Coordinates of C-alpha atoms and ligand atoms in Angstrom, one line a residue:
M291 CA -23.0 -40.4 -69.0
I292 CA -23.3 -43.0 -66.2
S293 CA -21.3 -43.1 -63.0
S294 CA -21.2 -46.8 -62.0
S295 CA -18.9 -48.6 -59.7
V296 CA -19.3 -51.9 -61.4
P297 CA -15.8 -53.1 -62.4
D298 CA -15.2 -53.2 -66.2
L299 CA -14.2 -56.9 -66.0
R300 CA -17.7 -57.7 -64.7
L301 CA -19.6 -55.9 -67.4
R302 CA -20.3 -56.9 -71.0
T303 CA -22.4 -55.1 -73.6
R304 CA -24.2 -57.9 -75.5
N305 CA -25.5 -56.0 -78.6
A306 CA -24.8 -52.9 -80.6
M307 CA -28.1 -51.2 -79.9
P308 CA -28.2 -47.6 -78.4
V309 CA -29.4 -46.5 -75.0
R310 CA -32.8 -44.9 -75.6
E311 CA -32.8 -41.8 -73.4
D312 CA -36.5 -41.2 -73.9
G313 CA -37.5 -44.7 -72.9
D314 CA -40.0 -45.1 -70.0
Y315 CA -37.8 -46.9 -67.6
V316 CA -34.6 -48.9 -67.0
L317 CA -35.2 -52.6 -67.0
Y318 CA -33.2 -55.1 -64.8
W319 CA -33.9 -58.6 -66.0
M320 CA -33.0 -60.6 -62.9
I321 CA -32.1 -64.2 -64.0
A322 CA -29.3 -65.5 -61.7
S323 CA -28.4 -63.0 -59.0
R324 CA -31.9 -63.2 -57.5
R325 CA -31.4 -60.8 -54.7
T326 CA -31.3 -57.1 -53.9
R327 CA -28.2 -57.0 -51.8
Y328 CA -24.5 -57.3 -52.9
N329 CA -25.7 -57.4 -56.5
F330 CA -23.6 -55.6 -59.2
G331 CA -26.3 -56.1 -61.8
L332 CA -28.9 -54.3 -59.7
E333 CA -26.3 -51.7 -58.8
R334 CA -25.7 -51.0 -62.5
A335 CA -29.4 -50.8 -63.3
V336 CA -29.8 -48.3 -60.4
A337 CA -26.9 -46.2 -61.7
W338 CA -28.6 -46.1 -65.2
S339 CA -31.9 -45.1 -63.5
L340 CA -30.3 -42.2 -61.7
A341 CA -28.3 -41.1 -64.7
L342 CA -31.3 -41.1 -67.0
D343 CA -33.7 -40.0 -64.3
R344 CA -36.1 -42.9 -65.2
P345 CA -37.8 -45.4 -62.9
L346 CA -36.5 -48.9 -62.5
V347 CA -38.5 -52.0 -63.4
V348 CA -37.3 -55.4 -62.3
L349 CA -38.4 -58.5 -64.2
E350 CA -37.7 -61.6 -62.2
A351 CA -39.0 -64.5 -64.4
L352 CA -39.2 -68.2 -64.0
R353 CA -39.6 -70.5 -66.9
C354 CA -41.3 -73.9 -66.6
G355 CA -40.0 -75.7 -69.7
Y356 CA -36.4 -76.3 -68.7
R357 CA -35.1 -79.7 -67.9
W358 CA -35.8 -80.8 -64.4
A359 CA -38.3 -78.1 -63.6
S360 CA -40.1 -79.3 -60.5
D361 CA -42.1 -78.3 -57.4
R362 CA -38.8 -78.4 -55.5
H363 CA -36.9 -75.9 -57.6
H364 CA -39.9 -73.8 -58.3
R365 CA -40.9 -73.4 -54.7
F366 CA -37.4 -72.4 -53.7
V367 CA -37.1 -69.8 -56.5
I368 CA -40.6 -68.4 -55.9
D369 CA -39.9 -67.9 -52.2
G370 CA -37.1 -65.7 -53.4
M371 CA -39.3 -63.9 -55.9
A372 CA -41.7 -63.1 -53.0
D373 CA -38.8 -61.7 -50.9
N374 CA -37.5 -59.7 -53.8
A375 CA -40.9 -58.3 -54.8
R376 CA -41.4 -57.0 -51.2
R377 CA -38.0 -55.4 -50.9
L378 CA -38.2 -53.8 -54.4
A379 CA -41.6 -52.4 -53.7
A380 CA -40.4 -50.9 -50.4
A381 CA -37.7 -49.1 -52.4
G382 CA -40.2 -47.7 -54.9
V383 CA -39.1 -50.1 -57.7
L384 CA -41.7 -51.8 -59.9
A385 CA -41.2 -55.5 -59.5
H386 CA -42.7 -57.9 -62.0
P387 CA -42.3 -61.5 -60.7
Y388 CA -43.4 -63.6 -63.6
V389 CA -43.9 -67.4 -63.4
E390 CA -44.7 -69.1 -66.7
P391 CA -48.1 -70.9 -66.5
A392 CA -47.2 -73.0 -69.6
A393 CA -44.0 -73.8 -71.4
G394 CA -43.2 -71.0 -73.8
A395 CA -45.9 -68.7 -72.4
G396 CA -43.3 -66.1 -71.3
K397 CA -42.0 -65.8 -74.9
G398 CA -42.2 -62.2 -75.9
L399 CA -42.4 -60.7 -72.4
L400 CA -38.8 -59.5 -72.3
G401 CA -39.2 -58.0 -75.8
A402 CA -42.4 -56.2 -74.9
L403 CA -40.8 -54.7 -71.8
A404 CA -37.6 -53.9 -73.6
A405 CA -39.5 -52.1 -76.3
R406 CA -40.3 -49.3 -73.9
A407 CA -37.0 -49.4 -71.9
C408 CA -34.0 -47.1 -72.1
V409 CA -31.5 -49.9 -71.5
V410 CA -31.7 -53.5 -70.2
V411 CA -29.3 -54.9 -67.6
T412 CA -29.1 -58.6 -66.9
D413 CA -27.0 -61.2 -65.0
D414 CA -24.0 -63.1 -66.4
Y415 CA -24.3 -66.7 -65.3
P416 CA -22.1 -69.0 -67.4
C417 CA -24.0 -72.3 -67.0
F418 CA -27.2 -74.3 -67.8
F419 CA -29.6 -72.7 -70.3
L420 CA -28.9 -69.1 -69.3
P421 CA -26.0 -68.3 -71.7
R422 CA -28.2 -69.4 -74.7
M423 CA -31.2 -67.5 -73.4
V424 CA -29.2 -64.3 -73.0
A425 CA -27.5 -64.7 -76.4
S426 CA -30.9 -65.0 -78.0
A427 CA -32.2 -62.0 -76.1
A428 CA -29.3 -60.0 -77.3
R429 CA -30.4 -60.5 -80.9
Q430 CA -33.9 -59.3 -80.1
V431 CA -33.7 -56.5 -77.5
P432 CA -34.0 -53.1 -79.4
V433 CA -31.9 -51.2 -76.8
R434 CA -28.5 -51.7 -75.3
L435 CA -28.3 -55.0 -73.3
E436 CA -25.7 -55.2 -70.6
Q437 CA -24.7 -58.3 -68.7
V438 CA -23.2 -58.1 -65.3
D439 CA -21.2 -60.8 -63.4
S440 CA -22.0 -61.0 -59.7
N441 CA -21.0 -64.6 -59.3
G442 CA -18.0 -64.6 -57.0
L443 CA -15.3 -62.7 -55.3
L444 CA -13.3 -62.8 -58.6
P445 CA -14.8 -61.7 -61.8
I446 CA -15.4 -64.8 -63.9
R447 CA -13.2 -63.3 -66.6
A448 CA -10.4 -62.3 -64.2
A449 CA -8.3 -65.2 -65.5
D450 CA -7.3 -65.7 -69.1
R451 CA -7.0 -69.4 -68.9
V452 CA -8.9 -72.4 -67.7
F453 CA -7.3 -74.0 -64.6
T454 CA -7.0 -77.7 -64.4
T455 CA -6.0 -78.0 -60.7
A456 CA -7.2 -76.4 -57.6
R457 CA -3.7 -75.5 -56.6
S458 CA -2.9 -73.6 -59.8
F459 CA -6.2 -71.7 -59.5
R460 CA -5.4 -70.9 -55.8
I461 CA -2.0 -69.5 -56.7
F462 CA -3.7 -67.3 -59.3
W463 CA -6.4 -66.0 -57.1
Q464 CA -4.1 -65.3 -54.2
R465 CA -2.1 -63.0 -56.5
V466 CA -5.1 -60.9 -57.6
I467 CA -7.8 -61.2 -54.9
G468 CA -6.6 -58.0 -53.1
E469 CA -7.4 -55.9 -56.2
H470 CA -10.9 -57.5 -56.6
L471 CA -11.9 -57.3 -52.9
G472 CA -11.3 -53.6 -53.2
A473 CA -14.2 -53.4 -55.7
Q474 CA -17.0 -54.8 -53.7
P475 CA -20.7 -54.6 -54.7
A476 CA -22.8 -52.1 -52.6
V477 CA -24.4 -53.9 -49.7
D478 CA -27.8 -52.4 -50.6
P479 CA -27.8 -50.5 -53.9
L480 CA -31.4 -49.4 -53.3
K481 CA -30.7 -47.7 -50.0
K482 CA -31.0 -43.9 -50.4
A483 CA -31.2 -44.3 -54.2
R484 CA -34.2 -41.9 -54.5
L485 CA -35.4 -43.4 -57.7
R486 CA -38.2 -41.9 -59.7
P487 CA -41.5 -43.9 -59.0
A488 CA -42.5 -46.2 -61.7
A489 CA -46.0 -46.2 -63.3
P490 CA -47.8 -49.6 -63.5
L491 CA -46.9 -51.8 -66.4
P492 CA -48.8 -51.1 -69.6
R493 CA -52.1 -53.0 -69.5
A494 CA -51.5 -55.1 -72.5
I495 CA -48.3 -56.5 -71.0
A496 CA -49.8 -57.0 -67.5
R497 CA -52.8 -58.8 -69.1
R498 CA -50.9 -61.1 -71.3
W499 CA -48.1 -61.8 -68.8
P500 CA -49.6 -61.2 -65.3
A501 CA -47.4 -61.1 -62.3
A502 CA -47.4 -64.3 -60.2
S503 CA -50.4 -64.5 -57.9
P504 CA -50.1 -63.8 -54.2
A505 CA -51.1 -67.4 -53.6
L506 CA -48.2 -68.7 -55.7
L507 CA -45.8 -66.3 -54.1
E508 CA -46.9 -67.0 -50.6
G509 CA -46.6 -70.8 -51.0
D510 CA -50.1 -72.1 -51.7
P511 CA -49.5 -75.8 -52.8
A512 CA -52.5 -75.7 -55.1
A513 CA -51.0 -72.8 -57.1
L514 CA -47.8 -74.7 -57.6
A515 CA -49.8 -77.9 -58.5
A516 CA -51.4 -76.0 -61.4
L517 CA -48.0 -75.5 -63.1
P518 CA -46.9 -78.0 -65.8
I519 CA -43.7 -79.1 -64.0
D520 CA -42.6 -82.3 -62.3
H521 CA -44.7 -82.7 -59.2
T522 CA -43.0 -85.9 -58.1
V523 CA -40.0 -83.9 -56.8
A524 CA -41.5 -82.3 -53.8
P525 CA -40.4 -79.0 -52.1
V526 CA -38.0 -79.4 -49.2
P527 CA -38.7 -78.2 -45.7
R528 CA -36.3 -75.3 -45.9
R529 CA -37.4 -72.0 -47.4
G530 CA -35.7 -70.4 -50.3
G531 CA -35.0 -66.7 -50.9
P532 CA -32.6 -64.0 -49.7
G533 CA -34.4 -63.7 -46.3
A534 CA -33.8 -67.4 -45.5
A535 CA -30.3 -67.2 -46.9
G536 CA -29.4 -64.4 -44.6
E537 CA -30.7 -66.3 -41.6
E538 CA -28.8 -69.5 -42.6
L539 CA -25.6 -67.5 -43.1
A540 CA -26.0 -65.8 -39.7
R541 CA -26.6 -69.1 -37.9
F542 CA -23.6 -70.7 -39.7
V543 CA -21.2 -68.0 -38.8
A544 CA -22.3 -67.8 -35.2
E545 CA -22.8 -71.5 -34.4
R546 CA -21.1 -73.8 -36.9
L547 CA -18.1 -71.9 -38.4
P548 CA -15.9 -72.6 -35.3
R549 CA -16.4 -76.3 -35.8
Y550 CA -16.1 -76.3 -39.6
L551 CA -12.5 -77.6 -39.9
E552 CA -13.1 -80.6 -37.5
G553 CA -16.7 -81.3 -38.4
R554 CA -17.1 -80.7 -42.1
D555 CA -16.4 -84.3 -43.1
H556 CA -18.6 -85.8 -40.4
P557 CA -22.3 -86.1 -41.3
D558 CA -23.4 -86.1 -37.6
A559 CA -21.4 -82.9 -36.8
G560 CA -23.7 -80.7 -39.0
A561 CA -20.9 -78.2 -39.3
A562 CA -21.1 -77.3 -43.0
S563 CA -22.8 -74.1 -44.1
G564 CA -25.7 -75.5 -46.1
L565 CA -25.4 -72.4 -48.2
S566 CA -25.0 -74.0 -51.7
P567 CA -28.7 -73.8 -52.7
Y568 CA -28.8 -70.1 -51.8
L569 CA -25.5 -69.4 -53.7
H570 CA -26.8 -71.4 -56.6
F571 CA -30.0 -69.4 -57.1
G572 CA -28.3 -66.1 -56.4
H573 CA -30.3 -65.6 -53.2
L574 CA -27.0 -65.1 -51.4
A575 CA -23.8 -63.4 -52.8
A576 CA -20.4 -65.0 -52.2
H577 CA -19.4 -61.4 -51.3
E578 CA -22.0 -61.4 -48.4
A579 CA -20.8 -64.8 -47.1
F580 CA -17.3 -63.6 -47.2
A581 CA -18.1 -60.3 -45.5
A582 CA -19.9 -62.2 -42.6
V583 CA -17.0 -64.5 -42.1
A584 CA -14.4 -61.7 -42.4
R585 CA -16.4 -59.6 -39.8
R586 CA -16.5 -62.4 -37.3
E587 CA -12.8 -63.0 -37.8
G588 CA -11.7 -59.4 -37.5
F589 CA -10.1 -59.6 -41.0
R590 CA -8.5 -56.5 -42.3
A591 CA -8.3 -56.0 -46.1
E592 CA -5.0 -54.1 -45.8
R593 CA -3.5 -57.5 -45.2
L594 CA -3.9 -58.2 -48.9
G595 CA -3.3 -54.8 -50.3
R596 CA -2.9 -54.3 -54.0
P597 CA -1.0 -56.9 -56.1
G598 CA 2.5 -57.2 -54.6
G599 CA 1.7 -54.5 -51.9
G600 CA 0.1 -56.6 -49.2
V601 CA 1.4 -58.1 -46.0
V602 CA 1.0 -61.7 -47.3
R603 CA 2.8 -63.2 -50.1
P604 CA 0.7 -65.6 -52.2
S605 CA 2.1 -69.1 -51.6
G606 CA -0.7 -71.3 -53.0
S607 CA -1.1 -72.8 -49.6
R608 CA -4.6 -73.6 -48.4
E609 CA -3.9 -72.2 -44.9
G610 CA -2.7 -68.9 -43.6
F611 CA -3.5 -66.7 -46.5
W612 CA -6.3 -64.8 -44.8
G613 CA -4.8 -64.7 -41.4
M614 CA -8.1 -66.1 -40.0
S615 CA -8.9 -69.1 -37.8
A616 CA -8.2 -72.5 -39.4
S617 CA -11.9 -73.1 -39.7
A618 CA -12.6 -69.9 -41.5
E619 CA -9.7 -70.5 -43.9
A620 CA -11.1 -74.0 -44.6
F621 CA -14.5 -72.6 -45.3
L622 CA -13.0 -69.9 -47.7
E623 CA -11.0 -72.6 -49.4
Q624 CA -14.4 -74.1 -50.5
L625 CA -16.1 -70.8 -51.1
V626 CA -13.3 -69.3 -53.2
T627 CA -11.0 -72.0 -54.6
W628 CA -13.5 -74.8 -55.2
R629 CA -16.6 -72.7 -56.0
E630 CA -14.9 -70.2 -58.3
L631 CA -12.8 -72.9 -60.1
G632 CA -16.1 -74.2 -61.5
F633 CA -17.1 -70.8 -62.8
N634 CA -13.7 -70.5 -64.4
A635 CA -14.3 -73.6 -66.4
F636 CA -17.6 -72.4 -67.7
A637 CA -16.7 -68.8 -68.3
L638 CA -13.6 -69.7 -70.3
G639 CA -14.8 -73.0 -71.7
A640 CA -14.7 -73.6 -75.4
S641 CA -18.1 -72.1 -76.1
E642 CA -17.1 -68.6 -75.3
G643 CA -13.3 -68.7 -74.8
D644 CA -10.8 -67.5 -77.3
G645 CA -9.1 -70.7 -78.2
P646 CA -5.4 -70.4 -78.4
R647 CA -4.9 -68.9 -74.9
L648 CA -6.9 -71.7 -73.3
S649 CA -5.4 -74.8 -71.9
W650 CA -8.7 -76.5 -72.1
K651 CA -10.5 -76.5 -75.4
R652 CA -13.7 -78.3 -74.7
D653 CA -17.0 -77.6 -73.2
P654 CA -16.6 -78.6 -69.5
T655 CA -19.8 -80.7 -69.7
D656 CA -18.3 -83.0 -72.4
Y657 CA -17.0 -86.3 -71.2
E658 CA -13.9 -85.7 -73.4
S659 CA -13.0 -82.6 -71.4
L660 CA -11.6 -84.9 -68.7
P661 CA -7.8 -84.9 -68.4
D662 CA -6.0 -87.2 -70.8
W663 CA -4.8 -89.5 -68.0
A664 CA -8.3 -90.0 -66.7
L665 CA -9.8 -90.7 -70.2
A666 CA -7.0 -93.2 -70.8
T667 CA -7.4 -95.1 -67.5
L668 CA -11.2 -95.2 -67.7
A669 CA -11.0 -96.4 -71.3
K670 CA -8.5 -99.1 -70.3
H671 CA -10.9 -100.4 -67.7
E672 CA -14.2 -99.9 -69.5
R673 CA -14.7 -103.6 -70.2
D674 CA -13.8 -104.7 -66.6
R675 CA -16.5 -106.9 -65.2
R676 CA -18.9 -104.9 -62.9
P677 CA -19.8 -107.1 -59.9
R678 CA -23.0 -105.1 -59.4
L679 CA -25.0 -103.0 -61.9
Y680 CA -28.0 -100.9 -60.8
P681 CA -30.5 -99.3 -63.2
L682 CA -31.3 -95.7 -62.8
E683 CA -34.7 -96.5 -61.2
A684 CA -33.1 -98.5 -58.4
L685 CA -30.5 -95.8 -57.7
A686 CA -33.1 -93.1 -57.8
V687 CA -35.1 -94.6 -54.9
G688 CA -31.9 -95.6 -52.9
A689 CA -32.5 -99.3 -53.4
T690 CA -29.0 -100.7 -53.5
A691 CA -27.2 -103.2 -51.2
D692 CA -25.1 -100.4 -49.8
R693 CA -26.7 -98.8 -46.7
I694 CA -24.6 -95.7 -46.6
W695 CA -25.2 -95.0 -50.3
N696 CA -28.9 -95.5 -49.9
A697 CA -29.0 -93.1 -47.0
S698 CA -27.2 -90.4 -49.0
Q699 CA -29.7 -90.9 -51.9
V700 CA -32.6 -90.6 -49.4
E701 CA -31.1 -87.4 -48.0
L702 CA -31.0 -86.1 -51.6
L703 CA -34.6 -87.1 -52.2
R704 CA -35.9 -85.6 -49.0
E705 CA -33.7 -82.5 -48.5
G706 CA -32.4 -81.7 -51.9
R707 CA -28.8 -82.0 -50.8
I708 CA -26.2 -84.6 -49.9
H709 CA -23.6 -84.2 -47.2
N710 CA -20.3 -83.1 -48.8
Y711 CA -18.1 -86.1 -48.0
L712 CA -20.9 -88.6 -48.8
R713 CA -21.5 -86.8 -52.1
M714 CA -18.0 -87.8 -53.2
L715 CA -18.7 -91.4 -52.2
W716 CA -22.1 -91.2 -53.8
G717 CA -20.5 -90.4 -57.1
K718 CA -17.7 -93.0 -56.9
K719 CA -20.2 -95.8 -56.2
I720 CA -22.2 -94.7 -59.3
L721 CA -19.0 -95.1 -61.3
E722 CA -18.5 -98.6 -59.9
W723 CA -22.1 -99.6 -60.5
S724 CA -22.5 -98.3 -64.1
R725 CA -21.9 -100.2 -67.3
T726 CA -19.5 -97.5 -68.6
P727 CA -18.0 -94.2 -67.2
R728 CA -20.1 -92.3 -69.7
E729 CA -23.2 -93.9 -68.4
A730 CA -22.1 -93.1 -64.8
L731 CA -21.7 -89.5 -65.9
E732 CA -25.3 -89.4 -67.2
V733 CA -26.7 -91.0 -64.1
M734 CA -24.9 -88.6 -61.8
I735 CA -26.1 -85.6 -63.8
E736 CA -29.7 -86.9 -63.9
L737 CA -29.9 -87.6 -60.1
N738 CA -27.9 -84.6 -59.0
D739 CA -29.6 -82.0 -61.2
R740 CA -33.1 -83.4 -60.8
Y741 CA -33.1 -83.6 -57.0
A742 CA -30.4 -81.3 -55.7
L743 CA -31.4 -77.7 -55.1
D744 CA -27.9 -76.6 -55.8
G745 CA -27.8 -78.7 -59.1
R746 CA -27.4 -77.3 -62.6
D747 CA -24.5 -75.2 -61.4
P748 CA -20.9 -74.9 -62.4
N749 CA -20.2 -76.8 -59.1
S750 CA -22.4 -79.7 -60.2
T751 CA -20.1 -80.2 -63.2
S752 CA -17.0 -79.7 -61.0
G753 CA -18.1 -82.3 -58.5
I754 CA -19.4 -84.8 -60.9
F755 CA -16.4 -84.6 -63.2
W756 CA -14.1 -84.7 -60.1
V757 CA -15.5 -88.2 -59.5
L758 CA -14.1 -89.1 -62.9
G759 CA -10.7 -87.4 -62.4
R760 CA -11.0 -83.7 -63.1
Y761 CA -8.9 -81.5 -60.9
D762 CA -7.3 -84.7 -59.5
R763 CA -4.3 -86.9 -60.2
A764 CA -3.7 -90.6 -60.7
W765 CA -3.8 -92.7 -57.5
G766 CA -2.3 -96.2 -57.0
P767 CA -2.9 -99.0 -56.9
E768 CA -4.5 -99.5 -60.2
R769 CA -7.9 -101.2 -59.7
E770 CA -10.7 -102.8 -61.7
I771 CA -13.2 -100.3 -63.1
F772 CA -11.5 -97.3 -61.6
G773 CA -8.0 -97.8 -63.0
T774 CA -6.0 -95.0 -61.4
I775 CA -9.0 -92.8 -60.7
R776 CA -9.2 -92.1 -57.0
Y777 CA -11.2 -94.8 -55.2
M778 CA -13.5 -94.5 -52.3
S779 CA -15.4 -97.2 -50.4
S780 CA -18.4 -97.2 -48.0
E781 CA -16.4 -99.5 -45.7
S782 CA -13.8 -96.9 -45.2
A783 CA -16.3 -94.1 -44.9
A784 CA -18.1 -96.2 -42.1
R785 CA -14.8 -96.5 -40.3
K786 CA -13.7 -92.9 -40.6
L787 CA -16.9 -90.8 -40.3
H788 CA -19.3 -90.1 -37.5
L789 CA -22.5 -91.4 -39.1
K790 CA -24.7 -92.9 -36.5
E791 CA -27.4 -90.2 -36.3
Y792 CA -27.2 -89.7 -40.1
L793 CA -28.0 -93.3 -40.7
A794 CA -30.7 -93.3 -38.1
R795 CA -32.3 -90.4 -40.0
Y796 CA -31.9 -91.5 -43.6
A797 CA -31.2 -95.3 -43.8
R798 CA -34.2 -97.4 -44.3
Ligands
FAD883 C1 -20.7 -85.8 -57.2 C2 -20.7 -84.3 -56.6 C3 -21.7 -83.5 -57.0 C4 -21.8 -82.2 -56.6 N1 -22.7 -81.3 -57.0 C5 -22.8 -80.1 -56.6 C6 -23.8 -79.2 -57.0 O1 -24.7 -79.6 -57.8 N2 -23.8 -77.9 -56.6 C7 -22.9 -77.5 -55.7 O2 -22.9 -76.3 -55.3 N3 -21.9 -78.2 -55.3 C8 -21.8 -79.5 -55.7 N4 -20.8 -80.4 -55.2 C9 -19.8 -79.8 -54.3 C10 -20.1 -79.9 -52.8 O3 -20.4 -81.2 -52.5 C11 -21.2 -78.9 -52.4 O4 -20.9 -77.6 -52.8 C12 -21.3 -78.8 -50.9 O5 -21.5 -80.1 -50.3 C13 -22.4 -77.9 -50.5 O6 -22.7 -77.9 -49.1 P1 -22.4 -76.7 -48.2 O7 -23.0 -75.5 -48.8 O8 -22.8 -77.1 -46.8 O9 -20.8 -76.6 -48.3 P2 -19.7 -75.9 -47.4 O10 -18.8 -76.9 -47.0 O11 -20.3 -75.1 -46.4 O12 -19.0 -74.9 -48.5 C14 -19.3 -73.6 -48.7 C15 -19.6 -73.4 -50.2 O13 -18.4 -73.6 -51.0 C16 -18.7 -74.3 -52.2 N5 -18.2 -75.6 -52.2 C17 -18.0 -76.5 -51.2 N6 -17.5 -77.6 -51.6 C18 -17.3 -77.5 -52.9 C19 -16.8 -78.4 -53.9 N7 -16.3 -79.6 -53.6 N8 -16.8 -78.0 -55.2 C20 -17.3 -76.7 -55.5 N9 -17.7 -75.9 -54.6 C21 -17.8 -76.3 -53.3 C22 -20.3 -74.3 -52.2 O14 -20.7 -73.2 -52.9 C23 -20.6 -74.3 -50.8 O15 -21.9 -73.8 -50.5 C24 -20.8 -81.7 -55.7 C25 -19.7 -82.6 -55.3 C26 -19.7 -83.9 -55.7 C27 -18.6 -84.8 -55.3

């Protein structure tokens, strides 16, 4: 009945309700892949619209009652809602950007829209409150609810086990990536789609759940100030949304990618992509980032071929797999190995995995999901004397005796990010300065997820748990507090890194 190019592995039907062919429209509930390009979910919804000859309605909603909701995260997401509403309207799609004016006010909106829909399509994002929200929707939506995974180059369910090291995951993806790169999302699923025009939303729905005001969408601070969210975490200077994401990607590939390998670790080099907030909110697809790099590097997909049929043999090595420059390969190591490793942990973690086949039987956000060796060494050193302890309040404002750490916290406060190398050091010092490793975990989550635009993501959990030993091995010598957990110090960072301008900018 429907001809859709979305790979089966990326598609899940979440309830047993039928498709209602005489519904008024197809509903795409955009909750994670907040973009119109390279989006398998939107592609699926467009395919349903064409197959059923019904208009497409896109609900992009933003709740305000979730933990850490603030001006910063809201502004960034709403910038994207404005971009998306414009692009959808230009393609004849009815966009309903809805921002909750009060916690819980949006309750009932999805149900009301779904009641008149033929089918509902939504995104499959395996982290934060989204899986619970979709599971609850699946129990209420009166028509078929499909969930589509547009998270990465690999479908999040491509693997059948949780990987505990980056190397084992790399060996896996190198074996199968050729097959998955052959099933790319459409660059612009709305282009030439010729969808039936949508009527305005029923008045009762539009009155009770009105679309976000033009003032809010276009960035009026007063409109944001009226929302019941944390106003102490201010918006950052950079704009959110697919438009800004595309510009940042183009600048990165043209100007910084050639320096990525040499410069990534050095805060003064400014060589990293800065794409993580856009990837986190779905304003940018990993597929689009990959395509931009591949184009610049003259990459040919035939190099990979189908499993076993390509030119390259998967070796598990970090370099040489793509046949691109060393800088491009280093960037893809982050974008593919490290980023998708985090999604693997969430997609196949205990909550949804099927037990016996998994090597990891706990929720990846539980302290106990750390590897046994890490749990043992942290427990052994839990009672070691801590020369310095800082309360959360002192850490939050960057008021420690460590100038580099304070600078990285100030960067987080002002920009909503921390330079990658310093982010590792930032976490290691929190472990050193906390009463227990569990307390360190809580502090890292609280600071990261409150202030970082890319927080509340599978990579937040990967990075924070990496500080405590996940995806790592034991390192000697055994030390106080850390045991055999990898140690990092500000003194060594000061020696190794180009930091002068960074400190001038952020150190008080
Ligand atoms: C304590 C700690 C907390 C972290 N919290 C987050 C977080 O909340 N959200 C987040 O996206 N990343 C997090 N990371 C990982 C990493 O620091 C950031 O992804 C990276 O710094 C983002 O900057 P960039 O986009 O310029 O990265 P680039 O170097 O340009 O890398 C490109 C992309 O690859 C991915 N990536 C890069 N490094 C890593 C990594 N180590 N692990 C997983 N994916 C990676 C990101 O999606 C990134 O945008 C954390 C790391 C640590 C040590």
